[in-house]
Amino acid sequence: MSELRDSYDVAVVGAGPAGLAAATVCARAGLATVLFDEQPAPGGQIYRSVTTTPVKRDTILGADYWAGAALAQKFVASGAHYVPGATVWNLTREREIGVSVGGAARLLAAERVILATGALERPFPIPGWTLPGVMTASAGQILLKSSGLVPDGRTVVAGCGPLLWLIAWQYLNAGVRIDAILETTTAERAAAWRHAPAFATSPYFLKGLRMVLAVRRRVRVVSNVTELRAEGRDRVEAVAWRTARGSEQRLPVDNLFLHQGVVPNVNLAMAAGIEHRWDDVQLCFAPVLDNDGGTAIPGVAIAGDGAGIAGAEAAQARGMLAGLAAVRAIRPNAPELAETDAVRARLARFIPGREFLDTYYKPAAQFRRPAPDTLVCRCEEVTAGQIVDTVALGCTGPNQMKAFLRCGMGPCQGRECGLTVTELIAQARGVSPQEVGYYRLRPPVKPITLGELASLPKNQAALRSVARG
Amino acid sequence: MFRRLPDADGSSVEVTIDGRSTRVRAGDTVAAALLSAGVLASRISDVSGAPRAPYCMMGVCFECLVTVDGVGNRQGCLMPVKPGMRIDTQHGKREVGR
């Protein structure tokens, strides 16, 4: 990491569509640009391993996946400094970045910072979700994209959302047998249809419809699943479910994939002090931003799904807008700025119909706020009932609760339980999730060792501050 | 349980998993290598002792915490395998000195 500079014009965090597009725009305009990414290869999750995947038959992952290859190539050719395997664990209001690469930590500064940390799977707390053999649909997709690994044995996919159908479609393309898709739906699904005319104009409409129909023709789909449980001792052995008006059913399984949508990955942005608000449609916290993704912290922007879920195409456009805003601030006469209106128009194409998807695939209440005996915090093994009980003790939000239960204080730092905790406490108190708030996130936003911290280069002032006498 | 698509053959590297010498695909992450080798649990929960396996594969859930080359609490899904790597499933908390 010796070739890293102490300061850059622009630092981008995350190498998905938004981060790649943002860094490419900035580097091509001549700005000294660095991009940090936690993964070993560019692409983020949607274009995961697009430059390295062993899955060469392009019919398996589909044309939309391979579109990411051009984006990655443009980025590589842009001259931006690419740092893979890098964990960004701090961002200050003064735009100082703490990053670890290969076991060594560094601090560096940037005139502009663009956070493109993307999305993560919404927590899906059901009984048995911690059993080996149960994983997120994204995890299955990542294993396919990056390693050519597919499930072997009896396989069930459960939950809701566009990605559920995409992974099923990709598995079928790869010759994987899916025993069943268990679709969890909400009673309010009918409300989505008033957004249907807008969605019909979306480029996603026909593609999505074709995909769902192709999957439905080949897989048993159980709709209106209202209860869901993974069973087993040391690994998942069966999945049990109940539909709105049916008796309990059970299938033996070796692999169970869960998915109920994705939500912004907020940890770094929240720890930097960027304001987030509860989104009542997407049921998650999203940052407060201007039209270019700019935050209230001067010079810091958020692009892509970390700014609110809108998909890969929108992420790319929002990445470009954030990049162009950085170019405008540093090189106001750069010719690249002429692209701005075209990018805004491109973004506008992918916004209509989003409300249809968000409403139609809204995760049901019982899968967001599970029954009392269900584990919510995977790390510290805390149940929904324990969390709700702390409200009676006077806890008004997640930050008082965790002092009693350690819930959210394990290594995942609340990523797998945060939204569930907020919604459980909000319901128990009879107030909105906005009023309850989220965990107070602090750096380091990923665990780092004392050794890594000790490896930080020290200046004379720092040495004097701890010297005796 | 996972199997490899025929597309995905290629070079392999030798690592040890809990002391057993195993060939895994070059380019896989540690977590993917464990799943492809049929390792059921990558760690044992330090709270209840329950077995856990990779859940998110994207650096979020920390269920794939393993000991790599003697260093505990490594996120297996973020580390590419290297020839000769010693991978040990993690039982409970990271131990002092590793």
Coordinates of C-alpha atoms in Angstrom, one line a residue:
Chain A
M1 CA 0.0 0.0 0.0
S2 CA 3.1 2.2 -0.1
E3 CA 2.0 3.9 -3.3
L4 CA -1.1 5.3 -1.7
R5 CA -0.9 9.1 -1.5
D6 CA -1.7 11.2 1.6
S7 CA -4.4 13.1 -0.2
Y8 CA -6.6 12.9 -3.3
D9 CA -9.0 15.1 -5.1
V10 CA -11.7 12.5 -4.8
A11 CA -12.0 9.3 -2.7
V12 CA -14.8 6.8 -3.6
V13 CA -15.8 4.0 -1.4
G14 CA -17.3 0.9 -3.1
A15 CA -16.8 -0.6 -6.5
G16 CA -20.4 -1.3 -7.6
P17 CA -22.1 0.5 -10.4
A18 CA -22.3 3.8 -8.5
G19 CA -18.7 3.8 -7.3
L20 CA -17.2 2.7 -10.6
A21 CA -19.2 5.3 -12.5
A22 CA -18.3 8.1 -10.0
A23 CA -14.6 7.3 -10.0
T24 CA -14.5 7.0 -13.8
V25 CA -16.1 10.4 -14.3
C26 CA -13.7 12.0 -11.8
A27 CA -10.5 10.4 -13.1
R28 CA -11.4 11.1 -16.8
A29 CA -11.8 14.8 -15.9
G30 CA -8.2 14.7 -14.6
L31 CA -8.9 14.6 -10.8
A32 CA -6.6 12.5 -8.7
T33 CA -9.1 9.8 -7.8
V34 CA -8.8 6.7 -5.5
L35 CA -11.4 4.0 -5.2
F36 CA -11.5 1.7 -2.1
D37 CA -13.4 -1.6 -2.2
E38 CA -13.7 -4.4 0.2
Q39 CA -14.0 -7.1 -2.4
P40 CA -11.1 -8.6 -4.4
A41 CA -12.5 -7.5 -7.8
P42 CA -14.6 -4.7 -9.1
G43 CA -18.4 -4.9 -9.7
G44 CA -20.0 -4.6 -6.3
Q45 CA -22.7 -7.2 -5.6
I46 CA -24.8 -6.8 -8.7
Y47 CA -21.8 -7.1 -11.0
R48 CA -19.9 -9.2 -8.6
S49 CA -16.7 -10.8 -10.1
V50 CA -17.8 -9.6 -13.6
T51 CA -14.1 -9.4 -14.6
T52 CA -13.1 -12.7 -13.0
T53 CA -16.2 -15.0 -13.0
P54 CA -15.6 -18.6 -14.0
V55 CA -19.2 -18.7 -15.3
K56 CA -18.6 -18.1 -19.0
R57 CA -21.8 -19.2 -20.6
D58 CA -23.5 -15.8 -20.8
T59 CA -27.0 -17.4 -20.8
I60 CA -26.7 -18.3 -17.1
L61 CA -26.2 -14.9 -15.5
G62 CA -28.0 -12.9 -18.2
A63 CA -27.3 -9.8 -20.3
D64 CA -27.9 -7.3 -17.5
Y65 CA -25.1 -8.9 -15.5
W66 CA -22.6 -8.7 -18.4
A67 CA -23.4 -5.0 -18.9
G68 CA -21.3 -4.5 -15.9
A69 CA -18.2 -5.6 -17.8
A70 CA -18.1 -2.5 -19.9
L71 CA -18.5 -0.3 -16.8
A72 CA -15.6 -2.1 -15.1
Q73 CA -13.4 -1.8 -18.2
K74 CA -14.1 2.0 -18.5
F75 CA -13.1 2.3 -14.8
V76 CA -9.9 0.4 -15.3
A77 CA -9.0 2.6 -18.3
S78 CA -9.9 5.8 -16.5
G79 CA -6.6 6.1 -14.5
A80 CA -8.3 6.1 -11.1
H81 CA -6.3 4.5 -8.4
Y82 CA -8.0 1.2 -7.6
V83 CA -7.5 -0.4 -4.1
P84 CA -9.3 -3.7 -3.7
G85 CA -9.4 -5.7 -0.5
A86 CA -9.6 -2.3 1.4
T87 CA -11.8 -1.8 4.4
V88 CA -12.8 1.8 5.1
W89 CA -13.5 2.0 8.8
N90 CA -13.7 5.7 9.3
L91 CA -14.8 9.0 7.7
T92 CA -14.6 12.3 9.5
R93 CA -16.5 15.5 8.8
E94 CA -13.1 16.9 7.7
R95 CA -13.0 14.1 5.1
E96 CA -10.2 12.2 6.7
I97 CA -10.5 8.5 5.8
G98 CA -9.3 5.6 7.8
V99 CA -8.7 2.5 5.7
S100 CA -7.1 -0.9 6.2
V101 CA -5.4 -2.9 3.4
G102 CA -3.7 -6.2 4.0
G103 CA -3.5 -5.8 7.7
A104 CA -2.1 -2.2 7.8
A105 CA -4.1 0.9 8.5
R106 CA -3.7 4.3 6.9
L107 CA -5.3 7.8 7.2
L108 CA -5.6 10.0 4.1
A109 CA -7.5 13.1 3.1
A110 CA -9.8 13.9 0.1
E111 CA -11.3 17.1 -1.2
R112 CA -14.5 15.2 -2.1
V113 CA -15.7 11.9 -0.8
I114 CA -18.3 9.8 -2.6
L115 CA -19.8 6.9 -0.6
A116 CA -21.1 4.1 -2.8
T117 CA -21.4 1.4 -0.2
G118 CA -24.5 0.0 -1.8
A119 CA -27.1 -2.3 -0.3
L120 CA -27.3 -5.3 1.9
E121 CA -30.0 -7.8 2.5
R122 CA -32.9 -6.8 4.7
P123 CA -32.8 -8.9 7.9
F124 CA -35.1 -11.9 7.5
P125 CA -35.5 -13.2 11.1
I126 CA -37.4 -16.5 11.1
P127 CA -37.0 -19.4 13.5
G128 CA -33.9 -21.4 12.4
W129 CA -32.3 -18.7 10.2
T130 CA -29.0 -19.2 11.9
L131 CA -28.7 -22.9 10.9
P132 CA -26.0 -23.9 8.5
G133 CA -27.6 -24.5 5.1
V134 CA -29.7 -21.3 5.4
M135 CA -28.2 -18.3 3.6
T136 CA -29.4 -15.2 1.9
A137 CA -30.3 -15.3 -1.8
S138 CA -27.5 -12.8 -2.5
A139 CA -25.1 -15.2 -0.9
G140 CA -26.2 -17.9 -3.3
Q141 CA -25.8 -15.5 -6.2
I142 CA -22.4 -14.4 -5.0
L143 CA -21.2 -18.1 -4.9
L144 CA -22.5 -18.6 -8.4
K145 CA -20.9 -15.4 -9.8
S146 CA -17.6 -15.5 -8.1
S147 CA -17.0 -19.3 -7.8
G148 CA -19.4 -21.1 -10.1
L149 CA -20.9 -22.9 -7.1
V150 CA -24.5 -23.9 -7.1
P151 CA -26.7 -25.6 -4.5
D152 CA -26.6 -29.4 -4.6
G153 CA -29.5 -31.4 -3.1
R154 CA -33.0 -30.2 -2.2
T155 CA -33.2 -26.4 -2.6
V156 CA -35.9 -24.0 -1.6
V157 CA -36.0 -20.2 -2.1
A158 CA -38.3 -18.2 0.2
G159 CA -39.3 -14.6 0.6
C160 CA -40.2 -11.8 -1.8
G161 CA -38.7 -9.2 -4.1
P162 CA -37.3 -9.0 -7.6
L163 CA -33.9 -10.5 -6.6
L164 CA -35.7 -13.7 -5.5
W165 CA -36.9 -14.3 -9.0
L166 CA -33.6 -13.3 -10.5
I167 CA -31.6 -15.8 -8.5
A168 CA -34.2 -18.5 -9.3
W169 CA -34.0 -17.7 -13.0
Q170 CA -30.2 -17.8 -12.9
Y171 CA -30.2 -21.1 -11.0
L172 CA -32.6 -22.6 -13.6
N173 CA -30.3 -21.4 -16.4
A174 CA -27.4 -23.1 -14.7
G175 CA -29.3 -26.4 -14.5
V176 CA -30.1 -26.2 -10.8
R177 CA -33.2 -27.9 -9.5
I178 CA -35.4 -25.8 -7.2
D179 CA -37.9 -27.8 -5.2
A180 CA -40.1 -24.8 -4.4
I181 CA -40.3 -21.0 -4.2
L182 CA -42.2 -19.9 -1.1
E183 CA -43.5 -16.4 -1.7
T184 CA -44.2 -14.4 1.4
T185 CA -46.6 -11.6 0.6
T186 CA -48.4 -8.9 2.4
A187 CA -52.1 -8.3 2.7
E188 CA -51.5 -4.8 1.3
R189 CA -50.2 -6.1 -2.0
A190 CA -53.3 -4.8 -3.9
A191 CA -52.3 -1.3 -3.1
A192 CA -49.4 -1.7 -5.5
W193 CA -51.6 -1.7 -8.6
R194 CA -52.2 2.0 -8.5
H195 CA -48.5 2.4 -9.3
A196 CA -48.7 -0.2 -12.1
P197 CA -49.2 2.3 -15.0
A198 CA -46.0 4.1 -14.0
F199 CA -44.2 0.7 -13.8
A200 CA -45.4 -0.3 -17.2
T201 CA -43.2 2.5 -18.7
S202 CA -40.1 1.2 -16.8
P203 CA -37.4 -0.8 -18.7
Y204 CA -37.7 -3.3 -15.8
F205 CA -41.4 -4.1 -16.6
L206 CA -41.1 -6.5 -19.5
K207 CA -37.8 -8.0 -18.4
G208 CA -39.2 -8.7 -15.0
L209 CA -42.5 -10.1 -16.2
R210 CA -40.7 -12.5 -18.6
M211 CA -38.4 -13.7 -15.9
V212 CA -41.2 -14.3 -13.4
L213 CA -43.2 -16.2 -16.0
A214 CA -40.2 -18.3 -17.0
V215 CA -39.5 -19.3 -13.4
R216 CA -43.2 -20.0 -12.7
R217 CA -43.4 -22.4 -15.6
R218 CA -40.6 -24.5 -14.2
V219 CA -40.8 -24.3 -10.4
R220 CA -43.5 -25.0 -7.8
V221 CA -44.5 -21.6 -6.4
V222 CA -46.4 -21.4 -3.2
S223 CA -47.9 -17.9 -2.7
N224 CA -49.2 -16.1 0.3
V225 CA -46.9 -17.7 2.8
T226 CA -47.6 -16.2 6.1
E227 CA -45.4 -18.3 8.4
L228 CA -42.0 -19.7 7.7
R229 CA -39.5 -21.7 9.8
A230 CA -36.2 -23.5 9.2
E231 CA -35.8 -26.7 11.1
G232 CA -32.8 -28.9 12.0
R233 CA -30.3 -29.7 14.7
D234 CA -26.8 -28.9 13.5
R235 CA -27.9 -27.9 10.0
V236 CA -31.2 -27.1 8.1
E237 CA -33.1 -30.3 7.5
A238 CA -36.6 -29.0 6.6
V239 CA -38.5 -25.9 5.9
A240 CA -42.0 -25.5 7.3
W241 CA -44.6 -23.0 6.3
R242 CA -48.2 -22.0 6.5
T243 CA -50.2 -20.0 3.9
A244 CA -53.0 -17.5 4.6
R245 CA -55.7 -20.2 4.6
G246 CA -53.8 -23.5 4.7
S247 CA -52.5 -26.0 7.2
E248 CA -48.8 -26.3 8.0
Q249 CA -46.7 -27.9 5.3
R250 CA -43.1 -29.1 5.3
L251 CA -40.4 -30.0 2.8
P252 CA -37.0 -31.6 3.6
V253 CA -34.2 -29.3 2.3
D254 CA -30.4 -29.2 2.1
N255 CA -30.3 -25.5 1.1
L256 CA -32.7 -22.7 2.0
F257 CA -32.2 -19.3 0.5
L258 CA -33.9 -16.3 2.1
H259 CA -34.6 -12.9 0.7
Q260 CA -37.0 -10.0 1.4
G261 CA -35.5 -7.1 -0.4
V262 CA -32.4 -5.0 0.1
V263 CA -31.8 -1.9 2.2
P264 CA -29.1 0.8 2.1
N265 CA -25.8 -0.1 3.8
V266 CA -25.7 2.9 6.1
N267 CA -22.9 2.1 8.6
L268 CA -20.1 4.3 7.2
A269 CA -22.5 7.2 6.3
M270 CA -24.2 7.2 9.7
A271 CA -20.9 7.0 11.6
A272 CA -19.7 10.0 9.6
G273 CA -22.7 11.9 11.0
I274 CA -24.9 12.1 7.9
E275 CA -28.5 12.5 8.7
H276 CA -30.8 9.6 7.8
R277 CA -34.5 9.4 7.8
W278 CA -37.0 6.6 7.9
D279 CA -38.5 5.8 4.5
D280 CA -42.1 4.6 5.0
V281 CA -42.3 3.0 1.5
Q282 CA -38.9 1.2 1.5
L283 CA -39.1 0.5 5.2
C284 CA -35.5 1.5 6.0
F285 CA -33.3 4.4 6.9
A286 CA -32.0 6.5 3.9
P287 CA -29.7 9.5 3.9
V288 CA -30.9 13.1 3.4
L289 CA -29.4 14.2 0.1
D290 CA -29.6 16.9 -2.6
N291 CA -30.1 16.2 -6.3
D292 CA -26.4 15.3 -6.8
G293 CA -26.3 13.0 -3.8
G294 CA -24.7 15.7 -1.7
T295 CA -25.0 15.5 2.1
A296 CA -25.0 18.2 4.8
I297 CA -21.3 17.5 5.3
P298 CA -19.4 19.7 2.8
G299 CA -17.7 17.6 0.1
V300 CA -19.3 14.3 1.1
A301 CA -21.9 12.7 -1.3
I302 CA -23.7 9.3 -1.4
A303 CA -24.5 7.5 -4.6
G304 CA -26.1 4.3 -5.6
D305 CA -28.4 2.0 -3.5
G306 CA -26.8 3.4 -0.3
A307 CA -28.8 6.6 -1.1
G308 CA -32.0 4.6 -1.3
I309 CA -32.8 1.5 -3.3
A310 CA -33.3 2.1 -7.0
G311 CA -31.3 -0.6 -8.8
A312 CA -28.1 -0.9 -10.8
E313 CA -28.9 1.4 -13.7
A314 CA -30.0 4.2 -11.4
A315 CA -27.0 3.6 -9.3
Q316 CA -24.7 4.1 -12.2
A317 CA -26.4 7.4 -13.1
R318 CA -26.4 8.6 -9.5
G319 CA -22.7 7.7 -9.4
M320 CA -22.0 9.8 -12.4
L321 CA -24.0 12.8 -11.0
A322 CA -22.0 12.6 -7.7
G323 CA -18.8 12.4 -9.8
L324 CA -19.8 15.3 -11.9
A325 CA -20.6 17.4 -8.8
A326 CA -17.1 16.7 -7.6
V327 CA -15.7 17.7 -11.0
R328 CA -17.8 20.9 -10.9
A329 CA -16.4 21.8 -7.5
I330 CA -12.7 21.3 -8.4
R331 CA -12.6 21.9 -12.2
P332 CA -15.6 24.1 -13.0
N333 CA -14.6 24.4 -16.6
A334 CA -14.1 20.7 -17.3
P335 CA -15.7 19.7 -20.7
E336 CA -17.1 16.5 -19.1
L337 CA -19.7 18.7 -17.2
A338 CA -21.7 19.0 -20.5
E339 CA -22.9 15.4 -19.9
T340 CA -24.8 16.4 -16.8
D341 CA -28.3 16.9 -18.3
A342 CA -28.0 13.6 -20.3
V343 CA -27.2 11.7 -17.1
R344 CA -30.2 13.3 -15.3
A345 CA -32.4 12.2 -18.2
R346 CA -31.0 8.7 -18.0
L347 CA -31.7 8.5 -14.3
A348 CA -35.3 9.7 -14.8
R349 CA -35.9 6.6 -17.0
F350 CA -35.3 4.2 -14.2
I351 CA -37.3 6.0 -11.4
P352 CA -40.9 5.5 -12.6
G353 CA -42.5 2.3 -11.2
R354 CA -40.1 2.0 -8.3
E355 CA -43.1 2.5 -6.0
F356 CA -44.8 -0.4 -7.7
L357 CA -41.9 -2.7 -6.9
D358 CA -41.5 -1.4 -3.3
T359 CA -45.2 -1.8 -2.6
Y360 CA -45.8 -5.1 -4.5
Y361 CA -42.8 -6.7 -2.8
K362 CA -43.2 -5.0 0.6
P363 CA -42.0 -7.5 3.2
A364 CA -44.8 -8.6 5.5
A365 CA -45.0 -7.3 9.1
Q366 CA -44.5 -10.7 10.7
F367 CA -41.2 -11.2 8.9
R368 CA -39.9 -7.8 9.9
R369 CA -41.1 -8.0 13.5
P370 CA -40.9 -11.7 14.3
A371 CA -42.6 -13.7 17.2
P372 CA -41.1 -13.4 20.7
D373 CA -38.9 -16.5 20.6
T374 CA -37.2 -15.8 17.3
L375 CA -33.5 -14.8 17.3
V376 CA -33.1 -11.3 16.1
C377 CA -29.4 -10.6 16.9
R378 CA -27.4 -13.4 15.4
C379 CA -24.1 -12.4 17.0
E380 CA -25.2 -12.1 20.6
E381 CA -28.3 -14.4 20.2
V382 CA -31.0 -12.1 21.5
T383 CA -34.7 -12.8 20.8
A384 CA -37.5 -10.5 19.7
G385 CA -39.2 -11.0 23.0
Q386 CA -36.2 -9.9 25.0
I387 CA -35.9 -6.7 22.9
V388 CA -39.6 -5.9 23.3
D389 CA -39.3 -6.5 27.1
T390 CA -36.7 -3.7 27.5
V391 CA -39.4 -1.2 26.4
A392 CA -41.2 -2.0 29.6
L393 CA -38.0 -1.3 31.5
G394 CA -38.0 2.2 30.0
C395 CA -35.9 1.8 26.9
T396 CA -37.0 4.2 24.2
G397 CA -34.6 3.1 21.5
P398 CA -31.9 0.7 20.3
N399 CA -29.1 2.5 22.2
Q400 CA -30.7 2.1 25.7
M401 CA -31.8 -1.5 24.8
K402 CA -28.3 -2.7 23.9
A403 CA -26.9 -1.7 27.2
F404 CA -29.2 -4.4 28.7
L405 CA -28.9 -7.1 26.1
R406 CA -25.7 -6.6 24.1
C407 CA -28.0 -6.9 21.1
G408 CA -26.2 -5.2 18.1
M409 CA -22.8 -5.2 19.9
G410 CA -21.4 -8.3 18.2
P411 CA -19.0 -8.2 15.3
C412 CA -21.7 -7.4 12.6
Q413 CA -22.3 -4.1 14.4
G414 CA -26.1 -4.3 14.0
R415 CA -26.1 -4.9 10.3
E416 CA -28.2 -8.1 10.7
C417 CA -30.6 -6.8 13.4
G418 CA -30.7 -3.0 13.3
L419 CA -33.9 -2.6 11.3
T420 CA -35.7 -5.4 13.1
V421 CA -34.8 -3.8 16.5
T422 CA -36.0 -0.3 15.4
E423 CA -39.3 -1.7 14.1
L424 CA -39.9 -3.9 17.2
I425 CA -39.3 -1.0 19.6
A426 CA -41.4 1.3 17.5
Q427 CA -44.4 -1.1 17.6
A428 CA -44.0 -1.8 21.3
R429 CA -44.0 2.0 22.0
G430 CA -46.7 2.8 19.4
V431 CA -44.5 5.4 17.7
S432 CA -42.8 5.6 14.3
P433 CA -39.4 4.1 13.5
Q434 CA -38.2 7.6 12.7
E435 CA -38.9 8.6 16.4
V436 CA -37.2 5.4 17.7
G437 CA -34.1 5.9 15.5
Y438 CA -31.3 3.5 14.7
Y439 CA -28.2 2.3 16.5
R440 CA -25.7 5.1 17.1
L441 CA -22.9 4.0 14.8
R442 CA -19.3 4.9 15.6
P443 CA -16.0 4.3 14.0
P444 CA -14.4 1.9 13.4
V445 CA -17.4 0.7 11.3
K446 CA -15.6 -2.6 10.7
P447 CA -13.6 -4.3 13.4
I448 CA -9.9 -3.6 13.1
T449 CA -7.1 -4.9 15.3
L450 CA -5.1 -2.9 17.7
G451 CA -2.1 -4.0 15.6
E452 CA -3.6 -2.3 12.6
L453 CA -4.2 0.9 14.5
A454 CA -0.7 0.8 15.9
S455 CA 0.7 0.5 12.4
L456 CA -0.7 3.9 11.5
P457 CA 2.2 6.2 10.5
K458 CA 2.8 8.7 13.3
N459 CA 3.8 12.3 13.1
Q460 CA 5.9 14.2 15.7
A461 CA 2.9 15.8 17.4
A462 CA 1.4 12.3 17.9
L463 CA 4.6 11.0 19.4
R464 CA 5.0 14.0 21.7
S465 CA 1.4 13.6 23.0
V466 CA 2.2 10.3 24.6
A467 CA 5.9 10.9 25.5
R468 CA 6.8 11.1 29.2
G469 CA 8.2 14.3 30.7
Chain B
M1 CA -24.1 -28.4 0.1
F2 CA -22.7 -27.0 -3.1
R3 CA -21.4 -28.3 -6.4
R4 CA -19.2 -26.7 -9.0
L5 CA -20.6 -25.9 -12.4
P6 CA -18.5 -27.6 -15.2
D7 CA -17.7 -24.1 -16.5
A8 CA -15.7 -23.4 -13.4
D9 CA -12.8 -25.8 -13.6
G10 CA -9.4 -24.2 -13.6
S11 CA -6.3 -24.2 -11.5
S12 CA -6.5 -25.2 -7.9
V13 CA -4.3 -24.5 -4.8
E14 CA -3.6 -26.6 -1.8
V15 CA -4.6 -25.4 1.6
T16 CA -5.3 -27.1 4.9
I17 CA -8.7 -27.0 6.5
D18 CA -8.6 -28.0 10.2
G19 CA -5.3 -29.7 9.5
R20 CA -6.5 -31.7 6.5
S21 CA -4.8 -31.0 3.3
T22 CA -7.4 -30.0 0.7
R23 CA -7.3 -28.7 -2.9
V24 CA -9.6 -25.8 -3.5
R25 CA -10.2 -23.6 -6.6
A26 CA -7.7 -20.8 -7.1
G27 CA -9.7 -17.5 -7.0
D28 CA -12.2 -18.7 -4.4
T29 CA -12.6 -16.9 -1.1
V30 CA -11.9 -18.8 2.1
A31 CA -15.7 -19.0 2.8
A32 CA -16.4 -20.3 -0.7
A33 CA -13.6 -22.9 -0.4
L34 CA -15.1 -24.1 2.9
L35 CA -18.5 -24.5 1.3
S36 CA -17.1 -26.3 -1.7
A37 CA -15.2 -28.6 0.5
G38 CA -18.4 -29.6 2.3
V39 CA -17.4 -28.0 5.6
L40 CA -20.7 -27.6 7.4
A41 CA -19.9 -25.0 10.1
S42 CA -17.3 -22.3 9.7
R43 CA -17.6 -21.3 13.3
I44 CA -19.1 -22.3 16.6
S45 CA -21.1 -19.5 18.3
D46 CA -19.3 -18.1 21.3
V47 CA -22.7 -17.5 23.0
S48 CA -24.6 -20.8 22.7
G49 CA -22.1 -23.1 21.0
A50 CA -24.4 -23.5 18.0
P51 CA -22.8 -24.2 14.6
R52 CA -22.8 -21.3 12.1
A53 CA -22.0 -21.2 8.4
P54 CA -21.5 -18.3 5.9
Y55 CA -24.8 -16.5 5.6
C56 CA -24.3 -13.3 3.5
M57 CA -21.0 -13.9 1.6
M58 CA -20.5 -10.1 1.3
G59 CA -18.8 -9.0 4.4
V60 CA -21.9 -8.1 6.5
C61 CA -22.9 -11.0 8.8
F62 CA -19.5 -12.2 10.3
E63 CA -20.8 -15.8 10.4
C64 CA -17.8 -16.9 8.3
L65 CA -15.2 -15.8 11.0
V66 CA -12.3 -18.3 10.8
T67 CA -8.7 -18.5 11.9
V68 CA -6.4 -18.0 8.9
D69 CA -2.6 -18.7 9.2
G70 CA -3.0 -18.5 13.0
V71 CA -4.9 -15.2 13.1
G72 CA -8.5 -15.5 14.4
N73 CA -11.6 -13.6 13.5
R74 CA -10.9 -13.2 9.8
Q75 CA -13.9 -12.7 7.5
G76 CA -13.5 -15.7 5.3
C77 CA -15.8 -14.3 2.6
L78 CA -13.4 -11.3 2.0
M79 CA -10.1 -13.3 1.8
P80 CA -9.0 -15.0 -1.4
V81 CA -7.3 -18.4 -0.8
K82 CA -3.6 -18.6 -1.2
P83 CA -1.3 -21.7 -1.7
G84 CA -0.4 -23.2 1.7
M85 CA -3.0 -21.2 3.6
R86 CA -3.9 -22.8 7.0
I87 CA -7.7 -22.4 7.5
D88 CA -9.2 -23.4 10.8
T89 CA -12.8 -23.2 11.8
Q90 CA -13.3 -21.0 14.8
H91 CA -14.7 -22.5 18.0
G92 CA -16.0 -19.7 20.2
K93 CA -14.2 -16.4 20.6
R94 CA -10.9 -15.5 19.1
E95 CA -8.2 -16.9 21.4
V96 CA -5.4 -14.9 23.0
G97 CA -2.4 -15.2 20.8
R98 CA -4.2 -16.2 17.6

